[in-house]
Coordinates of C-alpha atoms and ligand atoms in Angstrom, one line a residue:
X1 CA 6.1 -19.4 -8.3
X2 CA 2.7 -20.7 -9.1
X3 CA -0.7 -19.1 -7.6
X4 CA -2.7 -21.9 -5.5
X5 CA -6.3 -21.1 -6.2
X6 CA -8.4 -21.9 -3.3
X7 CA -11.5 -21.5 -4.6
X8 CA -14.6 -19.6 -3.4
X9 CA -14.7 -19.3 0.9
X10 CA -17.6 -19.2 2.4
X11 CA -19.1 -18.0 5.8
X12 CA -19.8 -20.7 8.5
X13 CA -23.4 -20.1 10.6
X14 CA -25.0 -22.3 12.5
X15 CA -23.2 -25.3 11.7
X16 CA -23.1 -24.4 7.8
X17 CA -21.0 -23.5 5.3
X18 CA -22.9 -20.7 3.5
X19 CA -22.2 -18.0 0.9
X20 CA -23.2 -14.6 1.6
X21 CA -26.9 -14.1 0.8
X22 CA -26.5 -12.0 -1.9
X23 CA -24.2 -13.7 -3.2
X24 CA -21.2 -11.0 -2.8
X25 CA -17.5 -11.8 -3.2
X26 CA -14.1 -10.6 -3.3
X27 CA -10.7 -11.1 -4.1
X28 CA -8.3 -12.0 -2.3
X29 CA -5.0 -11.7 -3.8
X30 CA -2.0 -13.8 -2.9
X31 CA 1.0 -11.6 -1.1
X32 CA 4.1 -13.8 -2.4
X33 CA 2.6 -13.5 -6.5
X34 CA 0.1 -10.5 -6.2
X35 CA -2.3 -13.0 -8.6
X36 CA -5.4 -14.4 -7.6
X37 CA -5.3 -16.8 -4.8
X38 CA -9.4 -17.3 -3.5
X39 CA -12.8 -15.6 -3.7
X40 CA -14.3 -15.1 -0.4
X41 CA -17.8 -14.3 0.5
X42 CA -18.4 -10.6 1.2
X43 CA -20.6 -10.6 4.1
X44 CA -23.4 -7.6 4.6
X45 CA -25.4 -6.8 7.8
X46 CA -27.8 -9.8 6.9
X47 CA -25.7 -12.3 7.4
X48 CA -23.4 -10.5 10.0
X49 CA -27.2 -10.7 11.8
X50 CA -27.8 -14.4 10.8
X51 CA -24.6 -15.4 12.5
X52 CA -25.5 -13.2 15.8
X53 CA -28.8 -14.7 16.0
X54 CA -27.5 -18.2 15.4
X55 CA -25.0 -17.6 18.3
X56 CA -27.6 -16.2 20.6
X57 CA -30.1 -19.0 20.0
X58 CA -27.8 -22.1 20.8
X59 CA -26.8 -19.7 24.5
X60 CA -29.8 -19.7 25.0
X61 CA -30.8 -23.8 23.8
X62 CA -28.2 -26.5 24.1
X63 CA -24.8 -24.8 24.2
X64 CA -26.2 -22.7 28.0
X65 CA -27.0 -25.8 29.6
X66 CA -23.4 -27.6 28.3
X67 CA -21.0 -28.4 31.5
X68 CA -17.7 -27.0 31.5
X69 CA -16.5 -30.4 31.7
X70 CA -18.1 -31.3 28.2
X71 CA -16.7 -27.3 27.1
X72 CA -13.3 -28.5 27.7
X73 CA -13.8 -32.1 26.0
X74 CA -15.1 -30.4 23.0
X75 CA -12.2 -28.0 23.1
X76 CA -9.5 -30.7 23.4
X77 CA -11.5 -32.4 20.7
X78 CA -10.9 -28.8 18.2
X79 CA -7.2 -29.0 19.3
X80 CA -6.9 -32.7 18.0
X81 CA -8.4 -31.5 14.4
X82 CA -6.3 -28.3 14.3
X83 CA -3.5 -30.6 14.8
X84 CA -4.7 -33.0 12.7
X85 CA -4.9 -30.2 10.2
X86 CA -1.6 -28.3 10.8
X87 CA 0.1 -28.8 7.1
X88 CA -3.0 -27.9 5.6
X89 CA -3.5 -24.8 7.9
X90 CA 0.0 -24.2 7.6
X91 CA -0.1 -23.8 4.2
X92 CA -3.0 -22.0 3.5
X93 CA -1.3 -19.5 5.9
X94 CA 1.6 -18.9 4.1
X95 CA -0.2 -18.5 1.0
X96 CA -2.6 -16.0 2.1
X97 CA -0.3 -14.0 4.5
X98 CA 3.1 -14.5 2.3
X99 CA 5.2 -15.7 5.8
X100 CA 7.2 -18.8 5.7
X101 CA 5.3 -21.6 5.9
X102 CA 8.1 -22.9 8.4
X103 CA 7.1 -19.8 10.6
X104 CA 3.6 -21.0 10.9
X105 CA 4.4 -24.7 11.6
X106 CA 7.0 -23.9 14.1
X107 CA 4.9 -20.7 15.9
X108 CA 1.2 -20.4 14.8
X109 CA 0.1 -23.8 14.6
X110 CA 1.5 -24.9 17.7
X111 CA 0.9 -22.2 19.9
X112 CA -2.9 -22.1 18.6
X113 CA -3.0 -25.7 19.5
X114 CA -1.3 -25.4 23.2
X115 CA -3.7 -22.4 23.5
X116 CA -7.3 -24.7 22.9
X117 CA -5.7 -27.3 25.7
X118 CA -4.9 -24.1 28.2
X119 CA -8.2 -22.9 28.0
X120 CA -9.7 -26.5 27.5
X121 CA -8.6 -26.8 31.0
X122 CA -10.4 -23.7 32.6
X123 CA -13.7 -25.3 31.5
X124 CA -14.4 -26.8 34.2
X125 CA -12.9 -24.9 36.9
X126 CA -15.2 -21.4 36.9
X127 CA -15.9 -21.2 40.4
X128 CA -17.5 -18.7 42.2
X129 CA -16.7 -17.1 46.0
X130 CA -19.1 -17.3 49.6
X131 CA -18.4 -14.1 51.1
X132 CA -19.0 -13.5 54.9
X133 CA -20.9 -10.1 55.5
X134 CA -22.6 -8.8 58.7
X135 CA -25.9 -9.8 57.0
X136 CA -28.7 -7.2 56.3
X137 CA -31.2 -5.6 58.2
X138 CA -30.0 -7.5 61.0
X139 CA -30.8 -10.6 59.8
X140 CA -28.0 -13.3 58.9
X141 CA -27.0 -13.7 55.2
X142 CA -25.5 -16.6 52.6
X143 CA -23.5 -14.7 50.2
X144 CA -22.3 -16.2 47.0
X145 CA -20.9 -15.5 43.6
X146 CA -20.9 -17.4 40.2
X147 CA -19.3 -16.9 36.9
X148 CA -21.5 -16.9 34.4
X149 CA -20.8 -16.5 30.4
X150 CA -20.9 -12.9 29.2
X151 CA -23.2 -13.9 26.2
X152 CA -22.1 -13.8 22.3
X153 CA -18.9 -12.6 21.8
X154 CA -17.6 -11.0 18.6
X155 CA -14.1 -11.2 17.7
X156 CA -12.3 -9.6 15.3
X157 CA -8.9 -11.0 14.0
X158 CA -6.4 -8.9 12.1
X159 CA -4.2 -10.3 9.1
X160 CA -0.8 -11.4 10.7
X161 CA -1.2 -14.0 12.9
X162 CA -5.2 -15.2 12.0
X163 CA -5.3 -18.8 13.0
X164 CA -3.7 -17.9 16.3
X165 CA -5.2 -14.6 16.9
X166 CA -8.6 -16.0 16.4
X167 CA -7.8 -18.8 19.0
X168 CA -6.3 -16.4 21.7
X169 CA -10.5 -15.5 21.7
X170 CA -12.1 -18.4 20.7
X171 CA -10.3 -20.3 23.6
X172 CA -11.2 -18.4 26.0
X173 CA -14.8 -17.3 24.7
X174 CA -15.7 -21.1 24.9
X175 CA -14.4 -22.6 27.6
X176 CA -16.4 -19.8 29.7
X177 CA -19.4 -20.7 28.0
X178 CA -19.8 -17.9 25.7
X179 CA -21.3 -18.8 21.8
X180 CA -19.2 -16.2 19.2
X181 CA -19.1 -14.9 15.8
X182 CA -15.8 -14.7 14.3
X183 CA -15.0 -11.3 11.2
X184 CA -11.9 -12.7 9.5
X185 CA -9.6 -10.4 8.1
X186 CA -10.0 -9.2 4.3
X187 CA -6.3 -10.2 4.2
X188 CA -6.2 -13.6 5.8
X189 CA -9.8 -15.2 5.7
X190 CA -7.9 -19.0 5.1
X191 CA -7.0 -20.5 7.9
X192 CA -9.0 -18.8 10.3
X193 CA -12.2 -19.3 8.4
X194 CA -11.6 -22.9 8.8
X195 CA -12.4 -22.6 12.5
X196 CA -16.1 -22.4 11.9
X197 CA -16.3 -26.0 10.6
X198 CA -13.7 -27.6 12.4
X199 CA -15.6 -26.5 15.6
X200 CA -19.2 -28.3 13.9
X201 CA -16.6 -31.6 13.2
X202 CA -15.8 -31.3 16.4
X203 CA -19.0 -31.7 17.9
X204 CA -20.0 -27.8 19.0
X205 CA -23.7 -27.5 18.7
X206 CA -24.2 -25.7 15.3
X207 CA -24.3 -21.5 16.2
X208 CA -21.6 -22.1 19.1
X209 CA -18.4 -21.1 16.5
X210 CA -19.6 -18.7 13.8
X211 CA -17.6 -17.3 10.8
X212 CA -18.4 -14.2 8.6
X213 CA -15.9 -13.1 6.5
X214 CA -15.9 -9.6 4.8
X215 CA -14.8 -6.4 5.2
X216 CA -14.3 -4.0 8.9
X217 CA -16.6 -1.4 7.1
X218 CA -19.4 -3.6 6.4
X219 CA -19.2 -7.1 8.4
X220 CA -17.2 -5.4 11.0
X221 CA -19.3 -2.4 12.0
X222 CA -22.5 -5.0 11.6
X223 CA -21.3 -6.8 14.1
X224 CA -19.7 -4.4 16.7
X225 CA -23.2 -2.7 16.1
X226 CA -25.4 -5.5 16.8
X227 CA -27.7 -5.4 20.1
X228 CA -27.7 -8.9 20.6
X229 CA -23.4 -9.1 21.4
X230 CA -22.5 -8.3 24.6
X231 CA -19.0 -8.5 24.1
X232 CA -16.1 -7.2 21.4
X233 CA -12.5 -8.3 21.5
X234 CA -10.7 -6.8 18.5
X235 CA -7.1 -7.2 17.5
X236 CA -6.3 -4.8 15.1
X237 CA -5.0 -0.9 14.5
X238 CA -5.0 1.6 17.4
X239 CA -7.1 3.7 14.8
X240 CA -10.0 0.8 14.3
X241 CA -9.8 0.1 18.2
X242 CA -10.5 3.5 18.8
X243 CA -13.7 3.2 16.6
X244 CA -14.8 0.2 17.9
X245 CA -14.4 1.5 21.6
X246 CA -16.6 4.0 21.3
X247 CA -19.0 1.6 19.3
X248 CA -19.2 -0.4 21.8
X249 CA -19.6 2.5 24.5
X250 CA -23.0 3.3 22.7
X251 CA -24.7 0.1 24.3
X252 CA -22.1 -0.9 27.0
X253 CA -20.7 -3.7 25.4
X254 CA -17.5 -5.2 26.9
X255 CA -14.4 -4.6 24.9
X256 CA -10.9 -5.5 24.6
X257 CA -8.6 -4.2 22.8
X258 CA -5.1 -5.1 21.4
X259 CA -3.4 -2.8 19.3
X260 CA -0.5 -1.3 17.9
X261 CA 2.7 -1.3 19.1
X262 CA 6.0 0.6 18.8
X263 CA 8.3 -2.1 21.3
X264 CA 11.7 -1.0 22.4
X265 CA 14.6 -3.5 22.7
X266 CA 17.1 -2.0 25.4
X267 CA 20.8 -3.0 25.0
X268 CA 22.8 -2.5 27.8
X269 CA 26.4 -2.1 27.8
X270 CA 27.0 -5.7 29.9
X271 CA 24.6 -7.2 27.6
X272 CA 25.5 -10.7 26.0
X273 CA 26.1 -9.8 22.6
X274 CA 25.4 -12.6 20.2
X275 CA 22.1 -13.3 22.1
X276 CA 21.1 -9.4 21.9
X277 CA 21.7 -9.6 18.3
X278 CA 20.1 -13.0 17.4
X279 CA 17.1 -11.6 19.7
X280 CA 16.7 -7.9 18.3
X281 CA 16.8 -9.7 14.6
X282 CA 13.9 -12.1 15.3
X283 CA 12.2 -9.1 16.6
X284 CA 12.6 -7.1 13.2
X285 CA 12.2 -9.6 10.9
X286 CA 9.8 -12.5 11.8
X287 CA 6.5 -12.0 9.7
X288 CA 8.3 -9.4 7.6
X289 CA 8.1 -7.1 11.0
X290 CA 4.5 -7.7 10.8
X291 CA 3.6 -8.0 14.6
X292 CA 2.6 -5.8 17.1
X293 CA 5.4 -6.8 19.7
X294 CA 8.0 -5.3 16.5
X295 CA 11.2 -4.3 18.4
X296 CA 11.7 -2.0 16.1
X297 CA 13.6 0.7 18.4
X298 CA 16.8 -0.3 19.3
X299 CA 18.1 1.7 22.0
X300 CA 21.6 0.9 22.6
X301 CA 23.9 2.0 25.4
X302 CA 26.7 4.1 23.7
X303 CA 29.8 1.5 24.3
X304 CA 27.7 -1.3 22.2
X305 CA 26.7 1.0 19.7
X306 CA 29.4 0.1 16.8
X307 CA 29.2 -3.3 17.1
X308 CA 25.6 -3.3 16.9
X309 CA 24.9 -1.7 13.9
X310 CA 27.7 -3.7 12.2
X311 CA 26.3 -6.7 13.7
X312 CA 22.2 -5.9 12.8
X313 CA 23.5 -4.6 9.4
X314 CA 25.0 -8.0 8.5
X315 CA 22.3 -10.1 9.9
X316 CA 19.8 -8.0 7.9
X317 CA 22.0 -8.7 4.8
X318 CA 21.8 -12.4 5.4
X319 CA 18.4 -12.4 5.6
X320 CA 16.9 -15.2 3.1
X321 CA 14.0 -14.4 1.7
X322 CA 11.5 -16.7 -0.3
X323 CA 12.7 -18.1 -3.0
X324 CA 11.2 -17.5 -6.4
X325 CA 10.6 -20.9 -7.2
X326 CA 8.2 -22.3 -3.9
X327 CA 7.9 -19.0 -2.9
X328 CA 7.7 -18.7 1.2
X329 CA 7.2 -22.4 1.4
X330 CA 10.7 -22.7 -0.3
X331 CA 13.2 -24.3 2.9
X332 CA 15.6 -22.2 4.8
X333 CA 13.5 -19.1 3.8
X334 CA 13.7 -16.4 6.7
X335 CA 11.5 -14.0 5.1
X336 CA 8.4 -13.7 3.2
X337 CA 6.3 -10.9 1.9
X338 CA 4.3 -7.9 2.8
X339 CA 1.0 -8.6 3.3
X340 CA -0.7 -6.6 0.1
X341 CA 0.3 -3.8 -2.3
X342 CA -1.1 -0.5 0.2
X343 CA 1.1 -1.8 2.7
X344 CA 3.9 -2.6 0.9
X345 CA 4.0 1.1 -0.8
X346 CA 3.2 2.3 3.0
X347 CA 6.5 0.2 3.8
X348 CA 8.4 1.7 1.6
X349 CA 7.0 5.2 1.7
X350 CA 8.3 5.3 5.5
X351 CA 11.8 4.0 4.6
X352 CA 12.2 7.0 1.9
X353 CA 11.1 9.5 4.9
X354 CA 13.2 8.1 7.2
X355 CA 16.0 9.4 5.2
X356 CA 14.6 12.5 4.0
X357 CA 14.6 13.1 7.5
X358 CA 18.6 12.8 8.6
X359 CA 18.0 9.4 9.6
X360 CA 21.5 7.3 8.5
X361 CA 21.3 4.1 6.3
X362 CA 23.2 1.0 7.0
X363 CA 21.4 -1.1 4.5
X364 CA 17.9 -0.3 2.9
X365 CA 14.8 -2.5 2.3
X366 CA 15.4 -2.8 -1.8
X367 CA 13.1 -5.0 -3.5
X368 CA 14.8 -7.9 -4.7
X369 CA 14.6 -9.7 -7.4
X370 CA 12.1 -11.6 -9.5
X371 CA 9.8 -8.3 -9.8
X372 CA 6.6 -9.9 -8.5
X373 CA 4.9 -10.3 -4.6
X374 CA 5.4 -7.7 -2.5
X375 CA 8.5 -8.5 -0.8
X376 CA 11.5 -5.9 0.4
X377 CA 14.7 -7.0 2.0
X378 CA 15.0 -5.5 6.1
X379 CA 16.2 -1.9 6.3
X380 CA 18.4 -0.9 9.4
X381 CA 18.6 2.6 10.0
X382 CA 20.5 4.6 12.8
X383 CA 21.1 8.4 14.0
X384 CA 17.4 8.4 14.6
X385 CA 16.0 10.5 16.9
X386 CA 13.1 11.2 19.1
X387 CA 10.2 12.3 16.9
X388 CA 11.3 11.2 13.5
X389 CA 9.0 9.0 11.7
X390 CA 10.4 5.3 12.5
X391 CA 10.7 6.9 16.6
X392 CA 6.9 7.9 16.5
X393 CA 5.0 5.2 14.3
X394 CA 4.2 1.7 13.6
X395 CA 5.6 0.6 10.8
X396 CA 4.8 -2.8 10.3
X397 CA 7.6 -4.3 7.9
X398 CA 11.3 -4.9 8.4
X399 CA 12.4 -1.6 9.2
X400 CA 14.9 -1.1 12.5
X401 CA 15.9 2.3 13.9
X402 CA 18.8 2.1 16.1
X403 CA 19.6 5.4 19.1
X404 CA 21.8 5.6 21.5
X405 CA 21.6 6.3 25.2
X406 CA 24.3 6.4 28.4
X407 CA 22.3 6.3 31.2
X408 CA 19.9 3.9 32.4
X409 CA 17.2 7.0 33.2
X410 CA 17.6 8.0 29.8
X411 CA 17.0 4.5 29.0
X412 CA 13.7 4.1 30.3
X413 CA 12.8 7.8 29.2
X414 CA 13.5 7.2 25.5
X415 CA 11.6 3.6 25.7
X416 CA 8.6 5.5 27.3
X417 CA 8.2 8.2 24.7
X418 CA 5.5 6.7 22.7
X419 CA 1.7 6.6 22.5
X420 CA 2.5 2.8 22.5
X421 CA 2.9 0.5 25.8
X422 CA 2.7 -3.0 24.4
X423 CA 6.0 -4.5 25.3
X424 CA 10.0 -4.1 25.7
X425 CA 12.9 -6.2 25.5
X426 CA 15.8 -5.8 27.9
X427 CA 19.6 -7.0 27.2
X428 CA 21.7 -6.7 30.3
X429 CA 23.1 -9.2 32.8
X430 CA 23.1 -7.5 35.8
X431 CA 19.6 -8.4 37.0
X432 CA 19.6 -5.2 39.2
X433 CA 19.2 -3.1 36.1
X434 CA 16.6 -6.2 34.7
X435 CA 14.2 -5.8 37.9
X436 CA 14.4 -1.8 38.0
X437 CA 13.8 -1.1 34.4
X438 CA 10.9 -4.1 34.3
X439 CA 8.8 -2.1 37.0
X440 CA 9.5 1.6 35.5
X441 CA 8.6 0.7 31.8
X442 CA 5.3 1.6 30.5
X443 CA 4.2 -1.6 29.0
X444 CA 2.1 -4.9 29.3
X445 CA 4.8 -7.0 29.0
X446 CA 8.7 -7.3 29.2
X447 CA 11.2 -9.8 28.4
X448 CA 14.7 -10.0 29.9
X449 CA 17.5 -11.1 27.2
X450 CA 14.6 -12.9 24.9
X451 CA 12.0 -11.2 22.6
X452 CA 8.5 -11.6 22.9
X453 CA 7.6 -15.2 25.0
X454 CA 4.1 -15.5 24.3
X455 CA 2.4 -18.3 25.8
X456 CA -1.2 -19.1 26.8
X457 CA -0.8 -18.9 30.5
X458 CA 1.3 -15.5 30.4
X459 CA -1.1 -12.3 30.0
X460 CA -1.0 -10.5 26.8
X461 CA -1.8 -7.1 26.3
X462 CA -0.9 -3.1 26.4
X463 CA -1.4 -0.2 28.0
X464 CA -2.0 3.7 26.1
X465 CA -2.5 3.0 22.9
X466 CA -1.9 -0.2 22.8
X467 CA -5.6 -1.2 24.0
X468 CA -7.4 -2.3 27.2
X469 CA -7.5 -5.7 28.7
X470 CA -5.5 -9.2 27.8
X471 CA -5.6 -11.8 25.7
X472 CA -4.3 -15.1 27.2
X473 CA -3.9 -16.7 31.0
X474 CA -6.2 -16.5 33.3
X475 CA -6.9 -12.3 32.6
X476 CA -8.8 -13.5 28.8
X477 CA -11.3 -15.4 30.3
X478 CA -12.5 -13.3 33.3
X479 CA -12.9 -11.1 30.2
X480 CA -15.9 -13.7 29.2
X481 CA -17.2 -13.8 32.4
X482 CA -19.7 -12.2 34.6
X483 CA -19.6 -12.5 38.5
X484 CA -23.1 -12.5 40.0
X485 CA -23.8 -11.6 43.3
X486 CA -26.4 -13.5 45.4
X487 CA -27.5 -13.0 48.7
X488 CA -30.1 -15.2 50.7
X489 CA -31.5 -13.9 53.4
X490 CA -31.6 -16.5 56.2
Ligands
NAD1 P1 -7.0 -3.4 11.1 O1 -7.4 -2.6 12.3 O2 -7.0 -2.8 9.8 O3 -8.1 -4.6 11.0 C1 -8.3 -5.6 12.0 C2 -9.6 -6.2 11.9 O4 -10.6 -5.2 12.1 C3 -9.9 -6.8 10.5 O5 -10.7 -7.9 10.6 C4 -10.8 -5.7 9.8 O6 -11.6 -6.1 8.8 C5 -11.6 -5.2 11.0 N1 -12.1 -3.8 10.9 C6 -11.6 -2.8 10.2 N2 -12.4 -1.7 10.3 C7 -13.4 -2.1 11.1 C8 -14.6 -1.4 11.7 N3 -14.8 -0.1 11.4 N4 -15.4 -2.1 12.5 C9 -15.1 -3.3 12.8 N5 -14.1 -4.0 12.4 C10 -13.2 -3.4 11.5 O7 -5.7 -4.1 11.5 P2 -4.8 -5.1 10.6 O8 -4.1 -4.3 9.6 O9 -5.6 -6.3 10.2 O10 -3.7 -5.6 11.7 C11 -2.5 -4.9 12.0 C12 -2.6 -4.2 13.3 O11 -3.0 -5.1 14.3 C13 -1.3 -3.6 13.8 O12 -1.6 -2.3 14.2 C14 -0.9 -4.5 14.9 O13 0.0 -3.9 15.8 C15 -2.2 -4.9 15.5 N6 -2.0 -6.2 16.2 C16 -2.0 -6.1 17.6 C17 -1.8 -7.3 18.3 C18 -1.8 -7.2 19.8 O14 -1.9 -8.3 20.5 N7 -1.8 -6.1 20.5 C19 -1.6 -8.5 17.7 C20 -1.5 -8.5 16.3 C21 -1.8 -7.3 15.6

């Protein structure tokens, strides 16, 4: 296939599209091709601190005295151009992130859009509390809160799902009032760099909706670092979260955090087969098994086991993955590629200790054919036990790892041995087993006989090391807002 080239990116601050100001660049190389597909400004402290300051003038000018009900207008008004947008977003998304274009027409785009009109909606409803108290100093008191905006907000997106990622905290940041600067992802500075101007079109006072793009070293430590933000929310590696927590420690910034994860997908022996399967394969293989709710542990109650590695072996045979010709835009395609060469050797790497270690092979991740992008077919392997490599660690490609279990303790136990506690599927249809295992797994977030429902109004977000606090529903914006405390004495 042929390598779009989308010319040079550029930062977004205060209402401009901007280079970085000394003029830095780099490469960002397209996942399906491994060629050239843009050049994207390399942002340094000095613009990471024009952006800030741009953000923290306009809270404190005309975007702090904006009424929510204008907040959500303007955010309904950035849906209607993300819409108006979507093929364009769409494909500058597959291109830069090597999924299936259909992928990010049927998930990203509309669940980014349904997100802005969720949040759009909150604008206007921040209301605060009167709370009765015996008064003070026996005098009688008027108590009342209000929810006021936490100030500029940094978020940092990760590579898999940018456009929609970015908009779980831009959503959110906005309609509470905040002003934010956005750190794209080295990987996948596209589409979400277009938020920065399609926020300006929209009619945002220039410095509301900032973009920097560049690397976590450099634009993302300038900006977790800066003074003048008063709140993080990173999506990203356990490892980087951990840095960034205690960055933002140092000056008591507010953070949240969404991380890895290592999900379980818990097949009990009454559970509807065909649906189990169909679910656990979506949960492999959508965005290459690229996303942090991966149900990349099967644990499968002993009397299913057979017919679900025969079954999970043949749908990851039938996987179709981009075609050489359009590459992940090509129709029908299932699969893309890995995001960029380190990851794709990582990938790989894990599937060849996997086996050193005992675990069995029903059908490995071979590289198909033409030799260029950095896409493997799924790998399914079983016999895997606690402790071995694909038990313990995020993998991050299409790699499944099936064990058994009998009992519904052991069940739980096996799901529960990880750092991780992002989310679990279970596959049963007896809902006592459904209700009891929901409340005893360690996770933000479990889905009965589906995988992975996000949706704006349902919280999203993990416990251990899987981060701290949620983005989406209600939960994501309280995390932009302050409750104040007044009392008058009467
Ligand atoms: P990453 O941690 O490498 O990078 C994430 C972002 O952080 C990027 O923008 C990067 O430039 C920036 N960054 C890197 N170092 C930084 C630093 N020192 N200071 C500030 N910023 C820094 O993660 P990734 O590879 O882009 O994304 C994959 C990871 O994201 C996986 O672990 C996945 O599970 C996780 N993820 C979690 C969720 C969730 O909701 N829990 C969703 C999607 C992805």
């Amino acid at each position: 296939m042929t390598t779009p080239d989308f010319g040079l990116v550029l930062n977004h601050i205060d209402g401009k599209d901007v280079p970085a100001l000394d003029g830095a660049v780099f490469d960002k190389i397209a996942p399906a091709t491994g060629k050239l597909l843009a050049r994207v400004s390399a942002s340094g402290e000095r613009d990471v601190d024009a952006a800030v300051r741009a953000a923290a003038a306009v809270l404190d000018g005309a975007w702090g005295r904006t009424p929510g009900q204008e907040r959500g207008r303007l955010l309904h008004r950035l849906a209607d151009l993300v819409e108006a947008e979507a093929a364009e977003l769409a494909r500058s998304q597959s291109h830069e992130q090597g999924k299936p274009m259909v992928d990010a027409q049927m998930m990203d785009i509309p669940l980014s859009v349904d997100t802005l009109r969720y949040f759009a909606g909150w604008a206007d409803k921040l209301e605060g509390r009167t709370i009765p108290t015996a008064g003070f100093m026996g005098r009688q008191t008027l108590n009342y809160t209000y929810r006021a905006p936490v100030g500029v907000a940094a978020l940092i997106v990760p590579w898999n799902a940018p456009l929609m990622i970015a908009i779980w905290k831009l959503a959110p940041a906005l309609a509470a009032g905040c002003s934010v600067v956005i750190k794209t992802s080295e990987d996948a500075p596209l589409a979400a760099g277009r938020l920065g101007a399609l926020a300006t079109a929209a009619g945002f006072p220039p410095g509301v909706v900032n973009i920097v793009h560049g690397t976590g070293p450099k634009a993302g430590t300038a900006l977790t670092q800066h003074p003048l933000v008063r709140k993080i929310s990173f999506t990203g590696s356990t490892e980087v979260g951990r840095l960034i927590a205690r960055t933002g420690a140092e000056s008591f910034k507010r953070v949240t955090l969404e991380l890895g994860g290592k999900a379980a997908q818990i097949v009990f022996a009454d559970a509807q087969l065909d649906e189990a399967v169909a679910g656990i394969a979506m949960g492999l293989f959508l965005n290459q098994g690229q996303t942090c709710a991966a149900g990349t542990r099967i644990l499968v109650q002993r009397p299913l086991l057979g017919a679900i590695e025969e079954r999970l072996t043949a749908a990851a045979r039938a996987v179709e993955l981009a075609g050489p010709e359009g590459g992940p835009a090509t129709p029908g395609t299932q699969m893309g590629a890995l995001i960029n060469a380190r990851h794709h050797r990582r990938v790989r790497a894990v599937v060849e200790e996997a086996r050193a270690e005992g675990a069995r092979c029903l059908t490995d991740g071979q590289k198909p054919v033409p030799d260029e992008g950095y896409f493997m077919r799924p790998a399914i392997f079983t016999d895997v036990r606690p402790g071995m490599i694909l038990a313990r660690e995020e993998v991050f490609g299409p790699v499944g790892a099936i064990m058994p279990f009998d009992t519904e303790d052991e069940a739980i136990a096996l799901a529960n041995d990880t750092r991780y506690g992002l989310s679990t599927s279970l596959w049963t249809r007896d809902i006592s087993i459904a209700h009891r295992a929901s409340a005893r797994l360690e996770v933000g977030a479990v889905a009965v006989n589906c995988w992975s429902p996000l949706d704006a109004r349902l919280p999203w977000g993990g416990l251990k090391d899987s981060g701290v606090g949620r983005d989406l529903s209600r939960a994501a914006l309280d995390g932009y807002l302050e409750e104040k405390a007044v009392t008058v004495m009467l």
